[in-house]
Amino acid sequence: SPDVNAPAVQVSHRHIQGEYDNRRALSELTERADVVTYELEQIPLEGMQWVAENAYLAPNIHALDVSQDRVKEKAFLNSNGVPTTAWKECRNVADVETALSEFACDSILKVAFGGYDGKGQAKILRDAGASDIAEIWDRLSHGQEMVTILEATVDFDCEISVVVARDKAGNVVPYDPVRNHHENHILATTIVPAGIDPAIGEKAQTLAKTVASALEYVGVMCLEMFVTTDGELLANEIAPRPHNSGHWTLDACFTDQFEQHIRAIAGWNLGNGERHCDVIMENLIGDEINKTNDLIADGSVSLHLYGKVDIKPGRKMGHFNRIIK
Ligand code: AMP
C-alpha cells in the first residue's frame, strides 16, 4: 500500500510502502511471501501479472482480470450460463444510441474500468436523444477515450449476494444468501436471512459456485445479483475478495469470510461457514462514525471500526453487526 495509514497497515507485522505497480516493492513482496493475495480489484493488472509469475498469487490473475473489466465480466458470466441483464459494449455515442434503441428501455451506462459504489455510471432514459447521450458521455469520459457498457435497467424486487469460498482442491462452500440495501449506490445494510424464496436462494448459491469453479478461484469471492419482479436471478458483479456484504459472517458464522479466505489461500481445509444466528449488518458511512458511543452502549451490537483517519462523505468507516437471535 502507498498509504502508511491504510487500515491493513495498522494490523500488519510489516508494511512495504509503494504504489501497487512499484516493481521494487512488488519484488520485495514476492521474495518475502509464500502466498500473495489482494483485497481490492482496483490495482494495476500488469503489476499483479508480474507477481503471479514470481510467486503464488491467489485468487489467480484471471479472476482479477475478469472482475476489473465490465465487458470481460459480463461476457464471462454469460458464457458460463450465468444470466445477466441485456448489455452491450459501447465505445462511442453512436454505439450507445444503437444499444439503447435495441433495449427500448431506461438503461445504465457504466465505465468498463474503475467504477465502484455508483461512481462511473449514469442513467440514460429510454427516449434520450443523441445530444443527451453525448452530454452524459462527456461527463463520464472527461474527454478521454473510454470503453463502457450499456445495461438495460433491471426491474428488481431486491438485491442479494452470495459469498463463497473455494479451496485449492476445488471444494466450494457458500455462505447463506443475503439481502442488500443500497443508499446512493453504496451498500447500507445487509440482512440475513435474506427472506427470499428458498429455491431462489439455492439457485443463487449455485450460480456463485459456478462462477468460482469456472474461474478456478482460490479464496473468497462474492457474486452480487438481482432478484427480478418475475422471480428471475440476474448476476450483476463479481467481487474477487472478501466482500462488504459478507461482513456479517464475523459475528454470525462459525468461520467468517476473512478466516475462510486465509484458509483457502494457505492450502488448509475450509472451515464451517454455517450461520448460528440472524443478523443485520449496517455500514457506518462518513460521519455516521460519530454514532460509535451509542453503539458501544448496545449489547446486541458488535462494532468494527477500520481505523481510517479522514472522515469523508460516502467513505466506509466501519460497520456493525446487530445480532437478532
Ligand atoms: P454496480 O456498480 O454495478 O454494482 O451498481 C451499483 C448499484 O446500482 C447496484 O447495486 C444497483 O442498486 C444499481 N444498478 C446497477 N446496475 C443496475 C441495473 N442494470 N439495473 C438496475 N439497477 C442497477
mmCIF file of C-alpha atoms and ligand atoms in Angstrom:
data_model
loop_
_atom_site.group_PDB
_atom_site.id
_atom_site.type_symbol
_atom_site.label_atom_id
_atom_site.label_comp_id
_atom_site.label_asym_id
_atom_site.label_seq_id
_atom_site.Cartn_x
_atom_site.Cartn_y
_atom_site.Cartn_z
ATOM 1 C CA SER A 1 0.000 0.000 0.000
ATOM 2 C CA PRO A 2 1.189 3.527 -0.750
ATOM 3 C CA ASP A 3 -0.591 4.724 2.407
ATOM 4 C CA VAL A 4 1.140 4.449 5.793
ATOM 5 C CA ASN A 5 -2.251 4.895 7.467
ATOM 6 C CA ALA A 6 -4.102 2.210 5.464
ATOM 7 C CA PRO A 7 -6.306 0.074 7.741
ATOM 8 C CA ALA A 8 -4.416 -3.144 6.986
ATOM 9 C CA VAL A 9 -1.082 -1.488 7.767
ATOM 10 C CA GLN A 10 -2.288 -0.910 11.334
ATOM 11 C CA VAL A 11 -2.705 -4.662 11.918
ATOM 12 C CA SER A 12 0.189 -6.000 9.830
ATOM 13 C CA HIS A 13 3.551 -7.225 11.014
ATOM 14 C CA ARG A 14 5.236 -5.493 8.132
ATOM 15 C CA HIS A 15 4.311 -2.824 5.607
ATOM 16 C CA ILE A 16 6.066 -2.480 2.265
ATOM 17 C CA GLN A 17 5.289 1.050 1.166
ATOM 18 C CA GLY A 18 4.866 1.672 -2.550
ATOM 19 C CA GLU A 19 2.363 2.085 -5.350
ATOM 20 C CA TYR A 20 0.663 -1.172 -6.371
ATOM 21 C CA ASP A 21 2.747 -1.366 -9.544
ATOM 22 C CA ASN A 22 6.095 -0.369 -7.969
ATOM 23 C CA ARG A 23 8.401 -3.183 -9.165
ATOM 24 C CA ARG A 24 10.882 -2.771 -6.297
ATOM 25 C CA ALA A 25 8.095 -3.055 -3.713
ATOM 26 C CA LEU A 26 6.455 -5.977 -5.534
ATOM 27 C CA SER A 27 9.776 -7.747 -5.791
ATOM 28 C CA GLU A 28 10.335 -7.357 -2.028
ATOM 29 C CA LEU A 29 6.850 -8.756 -1.510
ATOM 30 C CA THR A 30 7.359 -11.829 -3.707
ATOM 31 C CA GLU A 31 10.724 -12.541 -2.054
ATOM 32 C CA ARG A 32 9.194 -12.479 1.424
ATOM 33 C CA ALA A 33 5.758 -14.007 0.898
ATOM 34 C CA ASP A 34 4.724 -17.645 0.444
ATOM 35 C CA VAL A 35 1.310 -16.531 -0.780
ATOM 36 C CA VAL A 36 0.237 -13.182 -2.189
ATOM 37 C CA THR A 37 -3.404 -12.136 -2.115
ATOM 38 C CA TYR A 38 -5.313 -8.920 -2.782
ATOM 39 C CA GLU A 39 -8.322 -7.295 -1.145
ATOM 40 C CA LEU A 40 -9.248 -4.743 -3.763
ATOM 41 C CA GLU A 41 -9.612 -5.090 -7.518
ATOM 42 C CA GLN A 42 -8.702 -1.530 -8.490
ATOM 43 C CA ILE A 43 -4.997 -2.360 -8.779
ATOM 44 C CA PRO A 44 -2.910 -2.364 -11.965
ATOM 45 C CA LEU A 45 -3.187 -5.752 -13.677
ATOM 46 C CA GLU A 46 0.385 -5.672 -15.043
ATOM 47 C CA GLY A 47 1.897 -5.455 -11.570
ATOM 48 C CA MET A 48 -0.161 -8.409 -10.365
ATOM 49 C CA GLN A 49 0.688 -10.323 -13.566
ATOM 50 C CA TRP A 50 4.352 -9.927 -12.626
ATOM 51 C CA VAL A 51 3.591 -11.072 -9.070
ATOM 52 C CA ALA A 52 1.772 -14.157 -10.422
ATOM 53 C CA GLU A 53 4.887 -15.054 -12.450
ATOM 54 C CA ASN A 54 7.140 -14.718 -9.404
ATOM 55 C CA ALA A 55 5.031 -16.030 -6.513
ATOM 56 C CA TYR A 56 1.856 -17.935 -5.740
ATOM 57 C CA LEU A 57 -0.997 -15.452 -6.294
ATOM 58 C CA ALA A 58 -4.458 -16.372 -5.010
ATOM 59 C CA PRO A 59 -7.067 -15.554 -6.269
ATOM 60 C CA ASN A 60 -5.459 -16.031 -9.670
ATOM 61 C CA ILE A 61 -4.770 -13.319 -12.236
ATOM 62 C CA HIS A 62 -7.690 -14.427 -14.425
ATOM 63 C CA ALA A 63 -10.157 -13.643 -11.603
ATOM 64 C CA LEU A 64 -8.657 -10.156 -11.251
ATOM 65 C CA ASP A 65 -8.662 -9.549 -15.000
ATOM 66 C CA VAL A 66 -12.302 -10.601 -15.417
ATOM 67 C CA SER A 67 -13.612 -8.614 -12.466
ATOM 68 C CA GLN A 68 -11.714 -5.415 -13.345
ATOM 69 C CA ASP A 69 -13.337 -5.079 -16.744
ATOM 70 C CA ARG A 70 -17.137 -4.999 -17.009
ATOM 71 C CA VAL A 71 -17.052 -6.165 -20.648
ATOM 72 C CA LYS A 72 -14.989 -9.262 -19.815
ATOM 73 C CA GLU A 73 -17.022 -9.833 -16.644
ATOM 74 C CA LYS A 74 -20.432 -9.851 -18.321
ATOM 75 C CA ALA A 75 -19.139 -11.947 -21.253
ATOM 76 C CA PHE A 76 -17.574 -14.425 -18.822
ATOM 77 C CA LEU A 77 -20.786 -14.732 -16.803
ATOM 78 C CA ASN A 78 -22.933 -15.305 -19.870
ATOM 79 C CA SER A 79 -20.506 -17.808 -21.429
ATOM 80 C CA ASN A 80 -20.736 -19.844 -18.211
ATOM 81 C CA GLY A 81 -24.531 -19.887 -18.265
ATOM 82 C CA VAL A 82 -24.944 -17.179 -15.606
ATOM 83 C CA PRO A 83 -27.709 -14.803 -16.729
ATOM 84 C CA THR A 84 -27.332 -11.006 -16.602
ATOM 85 C CA THR A 85 -29.441 -8.116 -17.795
ATOM 86 C CA ALA A 86 -29.095 -7.262 -21.512
ATOM 87 C CA TRP A 87 -25.814 -5.374 -22.064
ATOM 88 C CA LYS A 88 -23.664 -4.072 -24.937
ATOM 89 C CA GLU A 89 -20.103 -2.845 -25.115
ATOM 90 C CA CYS A 90 -20.110 0.820 -26.245
ATOM 91 C CA ARG A 91 -17.059 2.780 -27.384
ATOM 92 C CA ASN A 92 -18.796 5.959 -28.532
ATOM 93 C CA VAL A 93 -22.092 7.838 -28.521
ATOM 94 C CA ALA A 94 -23.346 6.074 -31.687
ATOM 95 C CA ASP A 95 -22.837 2.664 -30.017
ATOM 96 C CA VAL A 96 -24.936 3.847 -27.070
ATOM 97 C CA GLU A 97 -27.710 5.079 -29.367
ATOM 98 C CA THR A 98 -27.822 1.714 -31.151
ATOM 99 C CA ALA A 99 -27.851 -0.299 -27.907
ATOM 100 C CA LEU A 100 -30.496 1.960 -26.352
ATOM 101 C CA SER A 101 -32.851 1.556 -29.283
ATOM 102 C CA GLU A 102 -32.292 -2.218 -29.172
ATOM 103 C CA PHE A 103 -33.090 -2.429 -25.424
ATOM 104 C CA ALA A 104 -36.010 0.015 -25.749
ATOM 105 C CA CYS A 105 -35.990 0.752 -22.005
ATOM 106 C CA ASP A 106 -34.268 3.019 -19.481
ATOM 107 C CA SER A 107 -30.639 1.939 -19.261
ATOM 108 C CA ILE A 108 -27.450 2.483 -17.296
ATOM 109 C CA LEU A 109 -24.134 3.459 -18.857
ATOM 110 C CA LYS A 110 -21.150 2.160 -16.874
ATOM 111 C CA VAL A 111 -17.439 2.685 -17.438
ATOM 112 C CA ALA A 112 -15.781 -0.667 -18.100
ATOM 113 C CA PHE A 113 -12.851 0.017 -15.764
ATOM 114 C CA GLY A 114 -12.546 1.596 -12.355
ATOM 115 C CA GLY A 115 -16.172 2.319 -11.366
ATOM 116 C CA TYR A 116 -17.413 1.439 -7.880
ATOM 117 C CA ASP A 117 -20.146 2.484 -5.433
ATOM 118 C CA GLY A 118 -22.104 4.075 -8.282
ATOM 119 C CA LYS A 119 -19.085 6.080 -9.492
ATOM 120 C CA GLY A 120 -18.542 5.976 -13.259
ATOM 121 C CA GLN A 121 -22.148 5.268 -14.120
ATOM 122 C CA ALA A 122 -25.145 7.255 -15.304
ATOM 123 C CA LYS A 123 -28.766 6.588 -16.117
ATOM 124 C CA ILE A 124 -29.863 7.055 -19.727
ATOM 125 C CA LEU A 125 -33.590 7.413 -20.258
ATOM 126 C CA ARG A 126 -35.247 5.329 -22.932
ATOM 127 C CA ASP A 127 -36.119 8.353 -25.072
ATOM 128 C CA ALA A 128 -32.745 10.126 -24.689
ATOM 129 C CA GLY A 129 -31.552 11.796 -27.887
ATOM 130 C CA ALA A 130 -28.039 11.924 -29.312
ATOM 131 C CA SER A 131 -27.276 15.242 -27.591
ATOM 132 C CA ASP A 132 -28.419 13.934 -24.153
ATOM 133 C CA ILE A 133 -26.242 10.860 -24.632
ATOM 134 C CA ALA A 134 -23.276 12.967 -25.783
ATOM 135 C CA GLU A 135 -23.569 15.114 -22.649
ATOM 136 C CA ILE A 136 -23.569 12.046 -20.372
ATOM 137 C CA TRP A 137 -20.702 10.501 -22.340
ATOM 138 C CA ASP A 138 -18.579 13.652 -21.904
ATOM 139 C CA ARG A 139 -19.356 13.778 -18.186
ATOM 140 C CA LEU A 140 -18.177 10.190 -17.675
ATOM 141 C CA SER A 141 -15.189 10.320 -20.036
ATOM 142 C CA HIS A 142 -13.747 13.734 -19.047
ATOM 143 C CA GLY A 143 -12.743 13.994 -22.708
ATOM 144 C CA GLN A 144 -10.639 10.798 -22.608
ATOM 145 C CA GLU A 145 -11.104 7.625 -24.690
ATOM 146 C CA MET A 146 -13.496 5.378 -22.828
ATOM 147 C CA VAL A 147 -14.886 1.849 -23.012
ATOM 148 C CA THR A 148 -18.309 1.397 -21.429
ATOM 149 C CA ILE A 149 -21.198 -0.984 -21.251
ATOM 150 C CA LEU A 150 -24.830 -0.046 -21.590
ATOM 151 C CA GLU A 151 -27.085 -2.200 -19.411
ATOM 152 C CA ALA A 152 -30.868 -2.469 -19.549
ATOM 153 C CA THR A 153 -32.219 -1.311 -16.167
ATOM 154 C CA VAL A 154 -33.408 -4.270 -14.118
ATOM 155 C CA ASP A 155 -36.842 -4.074 -12.561
ATOM 156 C CA PHE A 156 -35.847 -5.770 -9.346
ATOM 157 C CA ASP A 157 -37.614 -6.974 -6.239
ATOM 158 C CA CYS A 158 -34.406 -6.991 -4.225
ATOM 159 C CA GLU A 159 -30.625 -7.180 -4.446
ATOM 160 C CA ILE A 160 -28.919 -10.209 -2.978
ATOM 161 C CA SER A 161 -25.415 -11.613 -2.880
ATOM 162 C CA VAL A 162 -23.647 -14.866 -2.085
ATOM 163 C CA VAL A 163 -20.126 -15.097 -0.700
ATOM 164 C CA VAL A 164 -18.372 -18.392 -1.479
ATOM 165 C CA ALA A 165 -15.027 -19.885 -0.573
ATOM 166 C CA ARG A 166 -13.173 -22.276 -2.879
ATOM 167 C CA ASP A 167 -10.062 -24.197 -1.838
ATOM 168 C CA LYS A 168 -7.142 -25.498 -3.883
ATOM 169 C CA ALA A 169 -8.746 -28.937 -4.194
ATOM 170 C CA GLY A 170 -11.850 -27.372 -5.749
ATOM 171 C CA ASN A 171 -14.197 -27.682 -2.739
ATOM 172 C CA VAL A 172 -16.661 -24.801 -2.741
ATOM 173 C CA VAL A 173 -18.510 -23.673 0.384
ATOM 174 C CA PRO A 174 -21.157 -20.952 0.075
ATOM 175 C CA TYR A 175 -22.406 -18.704 2.857
ATOM 176 C CA ASP A 176 -26.123 -18.019 3.144
ATOM 177 C CA PRO A 177 -27.596 -15.680 0.535
ATOM 178 C CA VAL A 178 -28.148 -12.170 1.918
ATOM 179 C CA ARG A 179 -30.350 -9.205 1.069
ATOM 180 C CA ASN A 180 -28.610 -5.890 0.409
ATOM 181 C CA HIS A 181 -29.979 -2.357 0.587
ATOM 182 C CA HIS A 182 -28.057 0.422 -1.113
ATOM 183 C CA GLU A 183 -28.314 4.132 -0.428
ATOM 184 C CA ASN A 184 -26.799 6.471 -3.017
ATOM 185 C CA HIS A 185 -25.392 3.347 -4.746
ATOM 186 C CA ILE A 186 -23.399 2.436 -1.609
ATOM 187 C CA LEU A 187 -24.184 -0.680 0.402
ATOM 188 C CA ALA A 188 -26.011 0.464 3.542
ATOM 189 C CA THR A 189 -27.454 -2.703 5.099
ATOM 190 C CA THR A 190 -27.170 -6.470 4.705
ATOM 191 C CA ILE A 191 -29.959 -8.616 6.135
ATOM 192 C CA VAL A 192 -29.544 -12.305 6.903
ATOM 193 C CA PRO A 193 -31.537 -14.410 6.281
ATOM 194 C CA ALA A 194 -32.499 -12.715 3.041
ATOM 195 C CA GLY A 195 -36.213 -13.529 3.308
ATOM 196 C CA ILE A 196 -36.388 -14.821 -0.255
ATOM 197 C CA ASP A 197 -37.913 -17.977 -1.723
ATOM 198 C CA PRO A 198 -35.557 -20.809 -0.626
ATOM 199 C CA ALA A 199 -35.432 -22.101 -4.221
ATOM 200 C CA ILE A 200 -34.111 -18.724 -5.394
ATOM 201 C CA GLY A 201 -31.578 -18.753 -2.553
ATOM 202 C CA GLU A 202 -30.317 -22.181 -3.564
ATOM 203 C CA LYS A 203 -30.085 -21.138 -7.184
ATOM 204 C CA ALA A 204 -28.116 -18.035 -6.156
ATOM 205 C CA GLN A 205 -25.643 -20.231 -4.281
ATOM 206 C CA THR A 206 -25.337 -22.500 -7.320
ATOM 207 C CA LEU A 207 -24.585 -19.520 -9.580
ATOM 208 C CA ALA A 208 -21.903 -18.245 -7.193
ATOM 209 C CA LYS A 209 -20.345 -21.726 -7.033
ATOM 210 C CA THR A 210 -20.437 -21.947 -10.838
ATOM 211 C CA VAL A 211 -18.518 -18.671 -11.127
ATOM 212 C CA ALA A 212 -15.912 -19.704 -8.522
ATOM 213 C CA SER A 213 -15.323 -23.041 -10.258
ATOM 214 C CA ALA A 214 -15.204 -21.520 -13.757
ATOM 215 C CA LEU A 215 -12.535 -19.059 -12.559
ATOM 216 C CA GLU A 216 -10.622 -21.891 -10.830
ATOM 217 C CA TYR A 217 -10.801 -19.489 -7.941
ATOM 218 C CA VAL A 218 -8.895 -19.985 -4.688
ATOM 219 C CA GLY A 219 -10.093 -17.785 -1.816
ATOM 220 C CA VAL A 220 -13.298 -15.939 -1.010
ATOM 221 C CA MET A 221 -15.383 -14.141 -3.641
ATOM 222 C CA CYS A 222 -18.818 -12.623 -3.892
ATOM 223 C CA LEU A 223 -21.465 -12.668 -6.600
ATOM 224 C CA GLU A 224 -23.950 -9.784 -6.484
ATOM 225 C CA MET A 225 -27.332 -10.466 -8.035
ATOM 226 C CA PHE A 226 -30.770 -9.003 -8.665
ATOM 227 C CA VAL A 227 -33.991 -10.898 -7.967
ATOM 228 C CA THR A 228 -36.315 -9.535 -10.647
ATOM 229 C CA THR A 229 -40.007 -8.859 -10.122
ATOM 230 C CA ASP A 230 -40.580 -12.023 -12.225
ATOM 231 C CA GLY A 231 -38.566 -14.085 -9.709
ATOM 232 C CA GLU A 232 -35.564 -14.460 -12.023
ATOM 233 C CA LEU A 233 -31.960 -14.179 -10.894
ATOM 234 C CA LEU A 234 -29.582 -11.914 -12.812
ATOM 235 C CA ALA A 235 -25.918 -11.558 -11.869
ATOM 236 C CA ASN A 236 -24.587 -8.008 -11.578
ATOM 237 C CA GLU A 237 -20.977 -8.145 -10.403
ATOM 238 C CA ILE A 238 -18.182 -10.420 -9.251
ATOM 239 C CA ALA A 239 -16.055 -9.176 -6.331
ATOM 240 C CA PRO A 240 -12.774 -11.150 -6.181
ATOM 241 C CA ARG A 241 -12.254 -10.743 -2.428
ATOM 242 C CA PRO A 242 -13.972 -10.921 0.948
ATOM 243 C CA HIS A 243 -16.883 -8.540 0.435
ATOM 244 C CA ASN A 244 -18.747 -5.872 2.388
ATOM 245 C CA SER A 245 -21.938 -7.958 2.077
ATOM 246 C CA GLY A 246 -20.063 -10.760 3.903
ATOM 247 C CA HIS A 247 -19.034 -8.685 6.936
ATOM 248 C CA TRP A 248 -21.956 -10.176 8.915
ATOM 249 C CA THR A 249 -20.063 -13.507 8.940
ATOM 250 C CA LEU A 250 -17.632 -12.018 11.510
ATOM 251 C CA ASP A 251 -20.262 -12.366 14.234
ATOM 252 C CA ALA A 252 -22.854 -14.822 12.898
ATOM 253 C CA CYS A 253 -20.844 -17.744 11.460
ATOM 254 C CA PHE A 254 -18.519 -20.352 12.918
ATOM 255 C CA THR A 255 -15.850 -19.405 10.375
ATOM 256 C CA ASP A 256 -16.015 -15.849 8.994
ATOM 257 C CA GLN A 257 -15.177 -14.858 5.417
ATOM 258 C CA PHE A 258 -11.730 -13.487 6.322
ATOM 259 C CA GLU A 259 -10.579 -16.658 8.057
ATOM 260 C CA GLN A 260 -12.107 -18.688 5.228
ATOM 261 C CA HIS A 261 -10.068 -16.673 2.704
ATOM 262 C CA ILE A 262 -6.824 -17.264 4.598
ATOM 263 C CA ARG A 263 -7.644 -20.952 4.987
ATOM 264 C CA ALA A 264 -8.251 -21.286 1.242
ATOM 265 C CA ILE A 265 -5.135 -19.479 0.044
ATOM 266 C CA ALA A 266 -2.906 -21.123 2.664
ATOM 267 C CA GLY A 267 -3.984 -24.551 1.441
ATOM 268 C CA TRP A 268 -5.845 -25.518 4.614
ATOM 269 C CA ASN A 269 -9.278 -27.144 4.819
ATOM 270 C CA LEU A 270 -12.150 -24.696 4.627
ATOM 271 C CA GLY A 271 -13.871 -24.043 7.954
ATOM 272 C CA ASN A 272 -17.537 -24.373 8.847
ATOM 273 C CA GLY A 273 -19.322 -21.409 7.249
ATOM 274 C CA GLU A 274 -22.713 -22.153 8.820
ATOM 275 C CA ARG A 275 -24.673 -19.294 10.333
ATOM 276 C CA HIS A 276 -25.592 -19.606 14.018
ATOM 277 C CA CYS A 277 -27.875 -16.556 14.377
ATOM 278 C CA ASP A 278 -29.843 -13.993 12.412
ATOM 279 C CA VAL A 279 -28.036 -10.728 11.865
ATOM 280 C CA ILE A 280 -28.250 -7.296 10.275
ATOM 281 C CA MET A 281 -25.052 -5.589 9.173
ATOM 282 C CA GLU A 282 -25.066 -1.804 8.865
ATOM 283 C CA ASN A 283 -22.259 0.225 7.356
ATOM 284 C CA LEU A 284 -21.010 3.367 9.063
ATOM 285 C CA ILE A 285 -20.564 5.773 6.178
ATOM 286 C CA GLY A 286 -18.922 9.188 6.516
ATOM 287 C CA ASP A 287 -19.925 10.953 9.730
ATOM 288 C CA GLU A 288 -22.133 8.035 10.827
ATOM 289 C CA ILE A 289 -18.920 7.021 12.570
ATOM 290 C CA ASN A 290 -19.939 9.568 15.222
ATOM 291 C CA LYS A 291 -22.651 7.115 16.379
ATOM 292 C CA THR A 292 -19.921 4.928 17.871
ATOM 293 C CA ASN A 293 -20.585 5.828 21.516
ATOM 294 C CA ASP A 294 -24.304 4.936 21.264
ATOM 295 C CA LEU A 295 -23.461 1.675 19.510
ATOM 296 C CA ILE A 296 -20.975 0.655 22.173
ATOM 297 C CA ALA A 297 -23.767 1.021 24.751
ATOM 298 C CA ASP A 298 -25.934 -1.507 22.882
ATOM 299 C CA GLY A 299 -25.134 -5.053 23.982
ATOM 300 C CA SER A 300 -26.635 -6.713 20.874
ATOM 301 C CA VAL A 301 -24.229 -4.891 18.606
ATOM 302 C CA SER A 302 -20.732 -5.870 17.569
ATOM 303 C CA LEU A 303 -18.788 -2.893 16.280
ATOM 304 C CA HIS A 304 -15.972 -2.998 13.702
ATOM 305 C CA LEU A 305 -14.003 0.186 13.012
ATOM 306 C CA TYR A 306 -11.450 0.379 10.204
ATOM 307 C CA GLY A 307 -9.103 2.997 11.681
ATOM 308 C CA LYS A 308 -9.431 5.305 8.651
ATOM 309 C CA VAL A 309 -8.008 8.697 9.519
ATOM 310 C CA ASP A 310 -10.139 11.088 7.435
ATOM 311 C CA ILE A 311 -13.924 11.151 7.584
ATOM 312 C CA LYS A 312 -15.282 11.825 4.076
ATOM 313 C CA PRO A 313 -18.857 11.703 2.729
ATOM 314 C CA GLY A 314 -19.515 8.264 1.205
ATOM 315 C CA ARG A 315 -16.420 6.722 2.825
ATOM 316 C CA LYS A 316 -16.913 3.390 4.585
ATOM 317 C CA MET A 317 -15.505 3.999 8.085
ATOM 318 C CA GLY A 318 -16.695 0.816 9.778
ATOM 319 C CA HIS A 319 -19.749 -1.380 10.251
ATOM 320 C CA PHE A 320 -21.709 -3.041 12.997
ATOM 321 C CA ASN A 321 -23.486 -6.353 13.229
ATOM 322 C CA ARG A 322 -26.737 -6.446 15.180
ATOM 323 C CA ILE A 323 -27.362 -9.973 16.389
ATOM 324 C CA ILE A 324 -31.051 -10.773 16.182
ATOM 325 C CA LYS A 325 -31.273 -14.121 17.974
HETATM 326 P P1 AMP B 1 -22.675 -1.625 -9.677
HETATM 327 O O1 AMP B 1 -21.612 -0.577 -9.620
HETATM 328 O O2 AMP B 1 -22.821 -2.293 -10.988
HETATM 329 O O3 AMP B 1 -22.577 -2.593 -8.523
HETATM 330 O O4 AMP B 1 -24.053 -0.853 -9.391
HETATM 331 C C1 AMP B 1 -24.321 -0.202 -8.161
HETATM 332 C C2 AMP B 1 -25.818 -0.256 -7.858
HETATM 333 O O5 AMP B 1 -26.552 0.390 -8.916
HETATM 334 C C3 AMP B 1 -26.380 -1.672 -7.797
HETATM 335 O O6 AMP B 1 -26.193 -2.258 -6.541
HETATM 336 C C4 AMP B 1 -27.842 -1.389 -8.101
HETATM 337 O O7 AMP B 1 -28.513 -0.865 -6.966
HETATM 338 C C5 AMP B 1 -27.775 -0.312 -9.165
HETATM 339 N N1 AMP B 1 -27.721 -0.938 -10.517
HETATM 340 C C6 AMP B 1 -26.588 -1.263 -11.183
HETATM 341 N N2 AMP B 1 -26.881 -1.830 -12.390
HETATM 342 C C7 AMP B 1 -28.225 -1.867 -12.473
HETATM 343 C C8 AMP B 1 -29.159 -2.320 -13.454
HETATM 344 N N3 AMP B 1 -28.758 -2.844 -14.630
HETATM 345 N N4 AMP B 1 -30.489 -2.192 -13.189
HETATM 346 C C9 AMP B 1 -30.920 -1.644 -12.023
HETATM 347 N N5 AMP B 1 -30.108 -1.183 -11.054
HETATM 348 C C10 AMP B 1 -28.779 -1.277 -11.270
#
